[in-house]
Amino acid sequence: MFRVTNAYPEFWGGKRSIEQCIRRWKKDIRISLSCFGKPGHLLVRYENLVSRTPEVLKEVCTFLGVDYVESMIEKHKFAAERVILPHQDWVKDAMLDIKINLRGRTGDVVFDPLERDKIKRELKDTERELDLILPVL
């Protein structure tokens, strides 16, 4: 959110500070966790999707009531091309392979070490709560 709102403020109603992004992340996690286990809701950890793509994708397909097809993993790029609008440069990464950034999380590239430490401290309790409900496997 920090990177995209600062790179494309005209599409996001302005730039967001690190503090605003932290507050938004905490709020969004609380909302997501409040829906955990309710009918019509499925929570998926990105880390799990990356590390166990076929297994997690099968779970998502079952939840949605659609058949899992192995080619979904490779062909997601073509589906993304059809739904990403020309001005949405910030989502072009959706056409890349599903993987964890070798340098770590995206934040490792965007933030300096002091900022990363601050973010980790601010999100520690939220991450712990999320890990209890929906662990990274």
mmCIF file of C-alpha atoms in Angstrom:
data_model
loop_
_atom_site.group_PDB
_atom_site.id
_atom_site.type_symbol
_atom_site.label_atom_id
_atom_site.label_comp_id
_atom_site.label_asym_id
_atom_site.label_seq_id
_atom_site.Cartn_x
_atom_site.Cartn_y
_atom_site.Cartn_z
ATOM 1 C CA MET A 1 0.000 0.000 0.000
ATOM 2 C CA PHE A 2 2.790 2.407 0.869
ATOM 3 C CA ARG A 3 4.600 1.817 -2.404
ATOM 4 C CA VAL A 4 1.535 1.953 -4.620
ATOM 5 C CA THR A 5 -0.066 5.017 -3.011
ATOM 6 C CA ASN A 6 3.190 6.916 -3.219
ATOM 7 C CA ALA A 7 3.865 5.877 -6.807
ATOM 8 C CA TYR A 8 0.255 6.395 -8.016
ATOM 9 C CA PRO A 9 -1.414 8.837 -5.609
ATOM 10 C CA GLU A 10 -3.889 10.011 -8.254
ATOM 11 C CA PHE A 11 -5.524 6.558 -8.324
ATOM 12 C CA TRP A 12 -5.519 6.028 -4.554
ATOM 13 C CA GLY A 13 -6.814 9.340 -3.213
ATOM 14 C CA GLY A 14 -3.342 10.495 -2.200
ATOM 15 C CA LYS A 15 -0.169 9.156 -0.682
ATOM 16 C CA ARG A 16 -0.185 7.136 2.554
ATOM 17 C CA SER A 17 2.408 7.341 5.292
ATOM 18 C CA ILE A 18 3.928 4.257 6.886
ATOM 19 C CA GLU A 19 1.766 4.911 9.959
ATOM 20 C CA GLN A 20 -1.418 5.125 7.865
ATOM 21 C CA CYS A 21 -0.525 1.864 6.113
ATOM 22 C CA ILE A 22 0.111 0.130 9.439
ATOM 23 C CA ARG A 23 -3.267 1.279 10.796
ATOM 24 C CA ARG A 24 -4.999 0.124 7.605
ATOM 25 C CA TRP A 25 -3.259 -3.292 7.690
ATOM 26 C CA LYS A 26 -4.252 -3.844 11.327
ATOM 27 C CA LYS A 27 -7.844 -2.854 10.585
ATOM 28 C CA ASP A 28 -8.021 -5.114 7.526
ATOM 29 C CA ILE A 29 -6.577 -8.080 9.451
ATOM 30 C CA ARG A 30 -9.129 -7.552 12.261
ATOM 31 C CA ILE A 31 -11.954 -7.509 9.705
ATOM 32 C CA SER A 32 -10.616 -10.639 7.984
ATOM 33 C CA LEU A 33 -10.196 -12.512 11.262
ATOM 34 C CA SER A 34 -13.715 -11.566 12.343
ATOM 35 C CA CYS A 35 -14.982 -13.448 9.271
ATOM 36 C CA PHE A 36 -12.844 -16.544 9.834
ATOM 37 C CA GLY A 37 -14.937 -19.707 9.794
ATOM 38 C CA LYS A 38 -18.111 -17.934 8.717
ATOM 39 C CA PRO A 39 -20.045 -19.239 5.711
ATOM 40 C CA GLY A 40 -18.939 -17.647 2.462
ATOM 41 C CA HIS A 41 -15.485 -16.647 3.747
ATOM 42 C CA LEU A 42 -12.116 -18.237 3.104
ATOM 43 C CA LEU A 43 -8.880 -16.759 4.413
ATOM 44 C CA VAL A 44 -5.689 -17.606 2.555
ATOM 45 C CA ARG A 45 -2.195 -16.648 3.652
ATOM 46 C CA TYR A 46 -0.087 -15.464 0.735
ATOM 47 C CA GLU A 47 2.896 -17.304 2.184
ATOM 48 C CA ASN A 48 0.912 -20.558 2.052
ATOM 49 C CA LEU A 49 -0.250 -19.870 -1.489
ATOM 50 C CA VAL A 50 3.368 -19.382 -2.550
ATOM 51 C CA SER A 51 4.864 -22.331 -0.696
ATOM 52 C CA ARG A 52 2.033 -24.822 -1.356
ATOM 53 C CA THR A 53 0.407 -23.416 -4.502
ATOM 54 C CA PRO A 54 -1.383 -26.530 -5.830
ATOM 55 C CA GLU A 55 -2.708 -27.541 -2.408
ATOM 56 C CA VAL A 56 -3.973 -24.055 -1.526
ATOM 57 C CA LEU A 57 -5.410 -23.477 -4.996
ATOM 58 C CA LYS A 58 -7.326 -26.779 -4.743
ATOM 59 C CA GLU A 59 -8.768 -25.582 -1.422
ATOM 60 C CA VAL A 60 -9.817 -22.267 -2.994
ATOM 61 C CA CYS A 61 -11.399 -24.061 -5.961
ATOM 62 C CA THR A 62 -13.311 -26.416 -3.664
ATOM 63 C CA PHE A 63 -14.526 -23.434 -1.648
ATOM 64 C CA LEU A 64 -15.675 -21.668 -4.840
ATOM 65 C CA GLY A 65 -17.270 -24.812 -6.237
ATOM 66 C CA VAL A 66 -15.096 -24.936 -9.343
ATOM 67 C CA ASP A 67 -12.899 -27.732 -10.637
ATOM 68 C CA TYR A 68 -9.178 -27.454 -10.020
ATOM 69 C CA VAL A 69 -7.147 -27.684 -13.205
ATOM 70 C CA GLU A 70 -3.348 -27.871 -12.985
ATOM 71 C CA SER A 71 -2.931 -25.384 -15.832
ATOM 72 C CA MET A 72 -4.471 -22.682 -13.591
ATOM 73 C CA ILE A 73 -1.063 -22.151 -12.043
ATOM 74 C CA GLU A 74 0.698 -21.384 -15.316
ATOM 75 C CA LYS A 75 -2.240 -19.699 -17.036
ATOM 76 C CA HIS A 76 -2.990 -17.191 -14.289
ATOM 77 C CA LYS A 77 -0.869 -14.712 -16.267
ATOM 78 C CA PHE A 78 -3.263 -14.818 -19.211
ATOM 79 C CA ALA A 79 -6.283 -14.319 -16.968
ATOM 80 C CA ALA A 80 -4.564 -11.383 -15.268
ATOM 81 C CA GLU A 81 -3.880 -9.738 -18.627
ATOM 82 C CA ARG A 82 -7.608 -9.691 -19.351
ATOM 83 C CA VAL A 83 -8.646 -7.968 -16.135
ATOM 84 C CA ILE A 84 -5.812 -5.502 -15.496
ATOM 85 C CA LEU A 85 -6.608 -2.094 -16.934
ATOM 86 C CA PRO A 86 -3.896 -0.290 -18.949
ATOM 87 C CA HIS A 87 -3.333 2.392 -16.285
ATOM 88 C CA GLN A 88 -2.959 -0.165 -13.434
ATOM 89 C CA ASP A 89 0.828 -0.477 -13.523
ATOM 90 C CA TRP A 90 0.895 -1.392 -9.831
ATOM 91 C CA VAL A 91 -0.771 -4.759 -10.459
ATOM 92 C CA LYS A 92 1.342 -5.878 -13.417
ATOM 93 C CA ASP A 93 3.254 -8.165 -11.001
ATOM 94 C CA ALA A 94 0.129 -10.357 -10.988
ATOM 95 C CA MET A 95 1.364 -11.703 -14.318
ATOM 96 C CA LEU A 96 4.645 -12.907 -12.812
ATOM 97 C CA ASP A 97 5.223 -16.366 -11.404
ATOM 98 C CA ILE A 98 3.819 -16.928 -7.931
ATOM 99 C CA LYS A 99 6.852 -16.919 -5.664
ATOM 100 C CA ILE A 100 8.413 -15.335 -2.634
ATOM 101 C CA ASN A 101 10.783 -12.504 -3.428
ATOM 102 C CA LEU A 102 14.273 -13.953 -2.948
ATOM 103 C CA ARG A 103 15.293 -10.814 -1.073
ATOM 104 C CA GLY A 104 12.493 -11.391 1.406
ATOM 105 C CA ARG A 105 9.146 -9.690 1.582
ATOM 106 C CA THR A 106 8.410 -6.774 -0.714
ATOM 107 C CA GLY A 107 8.883 -4.449 2.243
ATOM 108 C CA ASP A 108 12.555 -5.372 2.352
ATOM 109 C CA VAL A 109 12.969 -3.623 -0.984
ATOM 110 C CA VAL A 110 10.786 -0.592 -0.199
ATOM 111 C CA PHE A 111 11.818 0.252 3.364
ATOM 112 C CA ASP A 112 15.163 0.904 4.981
ATOM 113 C CA PRO A 113 16.225 -1.214 7.999
ATOM 114 C CA LEU A 114 14.928 1.289 10.597
ATOM 115 C CA GLU A 115 11.547 1.496 8.883
ATOM 116 C CA ARG A 116 11.336 -2.301 8.655
ATOM 117 C CA ASP A 117 12.092 -2.615 12.368
ATOM 118 C CA LYS A 118 9.381 -0.079 13.181
ATOM 119 C CA ILE A 119 6.844 -1.889 11.002
ATOM 120 C CA LYS A 120 7.717 -5.265 12.543
ATOM 121 C CA ARG A 121 7.312 -3.849 16.066
ATOM 122 C CA GLU A 122 3.983 -2.224 15.225
ATOM 123 C CA LEU A 123 2.604 -5.361 13.595
ATOM 124 C CA LYS A 124 4.005 -7.938 16.015
ATOM 125 C CA ASP A 125 0.757 -8.460 17.958
ATOM 126 C CA THR A 126 -1.355 -8.469 14.803
ATOM 127 C CA GLU A 127 0.928 -11.036 13.149
ATOM 128 C CA ARG A 128 0.844 -13.197 16.283
ATOM 129 C CA GLU A 129 -2.960 -13.118 16.306
ATOM 130 C CA LEU A 130 -3.065 -13.981 12.607
ATOM 131 C CA ASP A 131 -0.593 -16.833 13.123
ATOM 132 C CA LEU A 132 -2.814 -18.344 15.824
ATOM 133 C CA ILE A 133 -5.856 -18.403 13.564
ATOM 134 C CA LEU A 134 -4.222 -19.003 10.205
ATOM 135 C CA PRO A 135 -0.607 -20.176 10.532
ATOM 136 C CA VAL A 136 1.974 -20.138 7.797
ATOM 137 C CA LEU A 137 2.526 -23.803 6.973
#
